[in-house]
PDB file of C-alpha atoms and ligand atoms in Angstrom:
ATOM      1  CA  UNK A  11      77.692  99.175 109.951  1.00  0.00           C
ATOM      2  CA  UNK A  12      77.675 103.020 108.921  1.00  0.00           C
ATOM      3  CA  UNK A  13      80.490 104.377 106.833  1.00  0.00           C
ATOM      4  CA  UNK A  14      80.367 107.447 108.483  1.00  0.00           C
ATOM      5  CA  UNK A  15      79.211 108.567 111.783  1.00  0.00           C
ATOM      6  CA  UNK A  16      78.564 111.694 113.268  1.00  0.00           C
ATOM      7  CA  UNK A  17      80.621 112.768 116.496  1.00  0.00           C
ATOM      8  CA  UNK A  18      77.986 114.857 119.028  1.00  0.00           C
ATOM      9  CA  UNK A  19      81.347 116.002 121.373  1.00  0.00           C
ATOM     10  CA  UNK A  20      84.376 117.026 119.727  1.00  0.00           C
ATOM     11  CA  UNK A  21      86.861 114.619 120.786  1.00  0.00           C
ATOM     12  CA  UNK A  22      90.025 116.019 122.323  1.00  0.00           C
ATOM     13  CA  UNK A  23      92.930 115.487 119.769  1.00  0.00           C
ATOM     14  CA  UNK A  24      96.114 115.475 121.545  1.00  0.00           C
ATOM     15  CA  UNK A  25      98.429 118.287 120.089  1.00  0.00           C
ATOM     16  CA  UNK A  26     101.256 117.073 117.672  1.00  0.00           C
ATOM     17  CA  UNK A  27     103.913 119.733 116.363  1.00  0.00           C
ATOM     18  CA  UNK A  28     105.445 117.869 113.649  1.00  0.00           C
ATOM     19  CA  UNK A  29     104.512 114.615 112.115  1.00  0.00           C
ATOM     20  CA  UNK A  30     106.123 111.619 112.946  1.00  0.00           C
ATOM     21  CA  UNK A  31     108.854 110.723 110.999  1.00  0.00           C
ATOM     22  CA  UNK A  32     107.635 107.214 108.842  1.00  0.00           C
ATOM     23  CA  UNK A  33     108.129 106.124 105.361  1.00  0.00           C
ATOM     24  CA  UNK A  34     104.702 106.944 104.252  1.00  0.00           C
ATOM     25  CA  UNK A  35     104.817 110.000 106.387  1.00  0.00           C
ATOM     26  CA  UNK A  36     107.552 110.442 103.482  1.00  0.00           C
ATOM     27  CA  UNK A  37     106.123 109.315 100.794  1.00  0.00           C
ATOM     28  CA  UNK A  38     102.713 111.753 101.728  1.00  0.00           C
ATOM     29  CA  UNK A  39     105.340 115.229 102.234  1.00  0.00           C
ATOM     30  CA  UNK A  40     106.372 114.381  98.923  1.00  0.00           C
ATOM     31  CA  UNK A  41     102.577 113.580  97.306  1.00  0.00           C
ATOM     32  CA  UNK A  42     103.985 110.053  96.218  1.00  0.00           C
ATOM     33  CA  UNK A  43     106.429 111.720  93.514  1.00  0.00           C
ATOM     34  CA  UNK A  44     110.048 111.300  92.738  1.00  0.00           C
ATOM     35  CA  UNK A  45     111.745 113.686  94.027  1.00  0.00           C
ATOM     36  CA  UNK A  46     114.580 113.549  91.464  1.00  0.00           C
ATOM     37  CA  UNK A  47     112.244 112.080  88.324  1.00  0.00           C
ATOM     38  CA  UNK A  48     108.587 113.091  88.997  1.00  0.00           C
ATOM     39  CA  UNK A  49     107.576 109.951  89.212  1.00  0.00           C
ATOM     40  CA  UNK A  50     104.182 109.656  90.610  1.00  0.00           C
ATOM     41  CA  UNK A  51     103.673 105.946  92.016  1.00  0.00           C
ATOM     42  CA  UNK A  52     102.365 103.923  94.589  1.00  0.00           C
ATOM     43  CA  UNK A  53     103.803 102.583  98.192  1.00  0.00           C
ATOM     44  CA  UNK A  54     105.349  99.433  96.778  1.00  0.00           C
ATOM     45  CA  UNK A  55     106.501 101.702  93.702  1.00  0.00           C
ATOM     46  CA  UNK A  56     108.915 104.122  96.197  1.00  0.00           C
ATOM     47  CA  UNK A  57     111.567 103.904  97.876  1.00  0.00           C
ATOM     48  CA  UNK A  58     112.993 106.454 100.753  1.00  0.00           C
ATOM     49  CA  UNK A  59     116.395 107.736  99.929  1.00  0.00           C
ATOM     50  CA  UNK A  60     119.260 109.461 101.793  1.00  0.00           C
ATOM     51  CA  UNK A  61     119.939 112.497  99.990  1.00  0.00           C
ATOM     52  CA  UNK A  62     123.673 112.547 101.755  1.00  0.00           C
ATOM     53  CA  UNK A  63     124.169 109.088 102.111  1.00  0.00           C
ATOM     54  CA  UNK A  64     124.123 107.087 105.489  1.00  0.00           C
ATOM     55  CA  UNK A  65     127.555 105.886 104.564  1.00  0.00           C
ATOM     56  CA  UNK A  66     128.768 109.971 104.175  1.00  0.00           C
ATOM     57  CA  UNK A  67     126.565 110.846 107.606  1.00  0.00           C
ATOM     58  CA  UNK A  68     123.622 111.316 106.227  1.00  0.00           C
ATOM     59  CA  UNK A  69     121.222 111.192 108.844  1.00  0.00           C
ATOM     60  CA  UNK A  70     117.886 109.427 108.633  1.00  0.00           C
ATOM     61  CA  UNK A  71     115.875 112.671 109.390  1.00  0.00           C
ATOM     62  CA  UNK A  72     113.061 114.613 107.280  1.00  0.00           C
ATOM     63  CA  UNK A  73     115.673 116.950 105.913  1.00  0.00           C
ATOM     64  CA  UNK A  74     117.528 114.626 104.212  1.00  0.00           C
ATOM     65  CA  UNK A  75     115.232 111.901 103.433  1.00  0.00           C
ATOM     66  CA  UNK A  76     112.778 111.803 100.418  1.00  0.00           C
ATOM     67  CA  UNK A  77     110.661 109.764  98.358  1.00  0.00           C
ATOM     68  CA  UNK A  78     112.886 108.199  95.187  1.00  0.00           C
ATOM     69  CA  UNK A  79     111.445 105.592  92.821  1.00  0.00           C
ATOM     70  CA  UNK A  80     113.819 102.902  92.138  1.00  0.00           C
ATOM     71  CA  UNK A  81     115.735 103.301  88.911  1.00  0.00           C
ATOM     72  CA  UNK A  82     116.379 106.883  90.795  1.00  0.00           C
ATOM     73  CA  UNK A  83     117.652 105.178  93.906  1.00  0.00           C
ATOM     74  CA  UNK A  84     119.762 102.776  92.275  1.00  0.00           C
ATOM     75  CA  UNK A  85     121.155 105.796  89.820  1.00  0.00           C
ATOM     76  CA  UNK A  86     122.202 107.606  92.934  1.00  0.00           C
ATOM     77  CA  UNK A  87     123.433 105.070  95.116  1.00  0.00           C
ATOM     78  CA  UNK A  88     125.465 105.961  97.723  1.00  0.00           C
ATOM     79  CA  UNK A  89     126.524 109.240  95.860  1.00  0.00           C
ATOM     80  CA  UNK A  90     125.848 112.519  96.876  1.00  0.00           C
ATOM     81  CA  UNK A  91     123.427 114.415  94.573  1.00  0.00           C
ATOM     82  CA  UNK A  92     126.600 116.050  92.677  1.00  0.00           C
ATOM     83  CA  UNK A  93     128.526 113.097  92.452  1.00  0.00           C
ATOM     84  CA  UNK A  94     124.910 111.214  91.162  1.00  0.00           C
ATOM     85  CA  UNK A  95     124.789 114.306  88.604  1.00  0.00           C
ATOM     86  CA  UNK A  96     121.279 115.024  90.225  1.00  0.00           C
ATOM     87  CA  UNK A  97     118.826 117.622  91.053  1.00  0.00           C
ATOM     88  CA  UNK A  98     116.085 117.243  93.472  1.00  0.00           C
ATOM     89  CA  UNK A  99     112.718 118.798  92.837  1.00  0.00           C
ATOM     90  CA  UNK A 100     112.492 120.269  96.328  1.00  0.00           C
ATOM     91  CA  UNK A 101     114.437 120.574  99.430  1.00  0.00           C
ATOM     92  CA  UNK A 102     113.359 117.804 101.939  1.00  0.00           C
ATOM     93  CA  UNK A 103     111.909 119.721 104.943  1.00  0.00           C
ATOM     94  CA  UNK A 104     110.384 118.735 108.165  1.00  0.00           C
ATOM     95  CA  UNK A 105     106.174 119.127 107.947  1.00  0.00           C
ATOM     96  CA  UNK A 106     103.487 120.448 110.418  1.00  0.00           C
ATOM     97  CA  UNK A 107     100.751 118.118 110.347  1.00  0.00           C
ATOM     98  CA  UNK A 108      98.182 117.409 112.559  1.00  0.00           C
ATOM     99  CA  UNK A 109      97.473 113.804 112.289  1.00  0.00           C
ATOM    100  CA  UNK A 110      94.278 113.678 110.382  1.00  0.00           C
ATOM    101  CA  UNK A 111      96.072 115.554 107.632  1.00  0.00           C
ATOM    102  CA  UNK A 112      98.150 112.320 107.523  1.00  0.00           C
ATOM    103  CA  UNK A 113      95.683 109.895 106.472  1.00  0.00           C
ATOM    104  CA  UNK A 114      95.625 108.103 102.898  1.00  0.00           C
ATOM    105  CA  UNK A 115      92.417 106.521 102.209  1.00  0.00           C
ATOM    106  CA  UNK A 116      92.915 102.764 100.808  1.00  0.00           C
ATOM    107  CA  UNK A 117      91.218 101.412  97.566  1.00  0.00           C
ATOM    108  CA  UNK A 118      89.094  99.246  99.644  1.00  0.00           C
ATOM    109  CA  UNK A 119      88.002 102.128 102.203  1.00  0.00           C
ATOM    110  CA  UNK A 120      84.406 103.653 101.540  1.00  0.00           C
ATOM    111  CA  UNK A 121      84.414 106.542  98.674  1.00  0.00           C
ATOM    112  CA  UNK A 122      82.445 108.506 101.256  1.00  0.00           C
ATOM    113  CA  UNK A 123      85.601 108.971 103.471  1.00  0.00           C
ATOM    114  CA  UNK A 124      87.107 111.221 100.451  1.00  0.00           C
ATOM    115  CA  UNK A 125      84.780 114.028 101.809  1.00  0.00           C
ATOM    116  CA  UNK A 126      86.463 114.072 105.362  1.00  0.00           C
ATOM    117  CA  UNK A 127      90.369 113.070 104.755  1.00  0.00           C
ATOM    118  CA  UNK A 128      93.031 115.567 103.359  1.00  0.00           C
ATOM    119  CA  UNK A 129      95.485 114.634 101.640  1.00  0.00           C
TER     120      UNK A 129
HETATM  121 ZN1   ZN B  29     112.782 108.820  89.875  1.00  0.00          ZN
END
């Protein structure tokens, strides 16, 4: 079986304004870093968390969500960033993807997919 093939019709994509909301939807907004620490690290390294906790009304929503790693998340608990004595590295905003843009090659996935997937 190929690793690639060649498409002879462009195939209709349907059109999607945002990009779903999903942890690794997160994770990839936020290019697998920390966004209080820097951390870089993998999916099982991150965590998601509230940046006004869901116990304050924090809402579970791309502007208030981001990627932590987990000495960060259990630092801020269910503080607010002032009350955690934080600072995050970037407001949490809501991202225009189009799908494909939303694809993270896995280590087992052919090396020649790098030359068609964005990250
Ligand atoms: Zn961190």
């Amino acid at each position: 079986m190929p690793s690639v093939i060649k498409l002879v019709t462009a195939v209709a994509m349907r059109k999607q304004k945002f990009a779903r909301f999903s942890r690794e939807n997160v994770f990839i907004r936020d290019s697998y870093t920390c966004q209080y620490c820097g951390f870089h690290g993998n999916y099982k390294e991150l965590t998601l968390d509230h940046v006004l906790p869901a116990s304050k009304g924090g809402p579970k929503s791309w502007d208030n969500i981001v990627t932590a790693c987990g000495p960060c998340n259990t630092k801020k608990a269910d503080k607010t960033i002032r009350e955690a004595r934080m600072k995050l590295l970037r407001e949490p905003y809501q991202p225009k993807w189009t799908p494909k843009i939303a694809v993270k090659l896995k280590d087992l996935d052919p090396v020649a997919w790098n030359n068609y997937v964005t990250y």
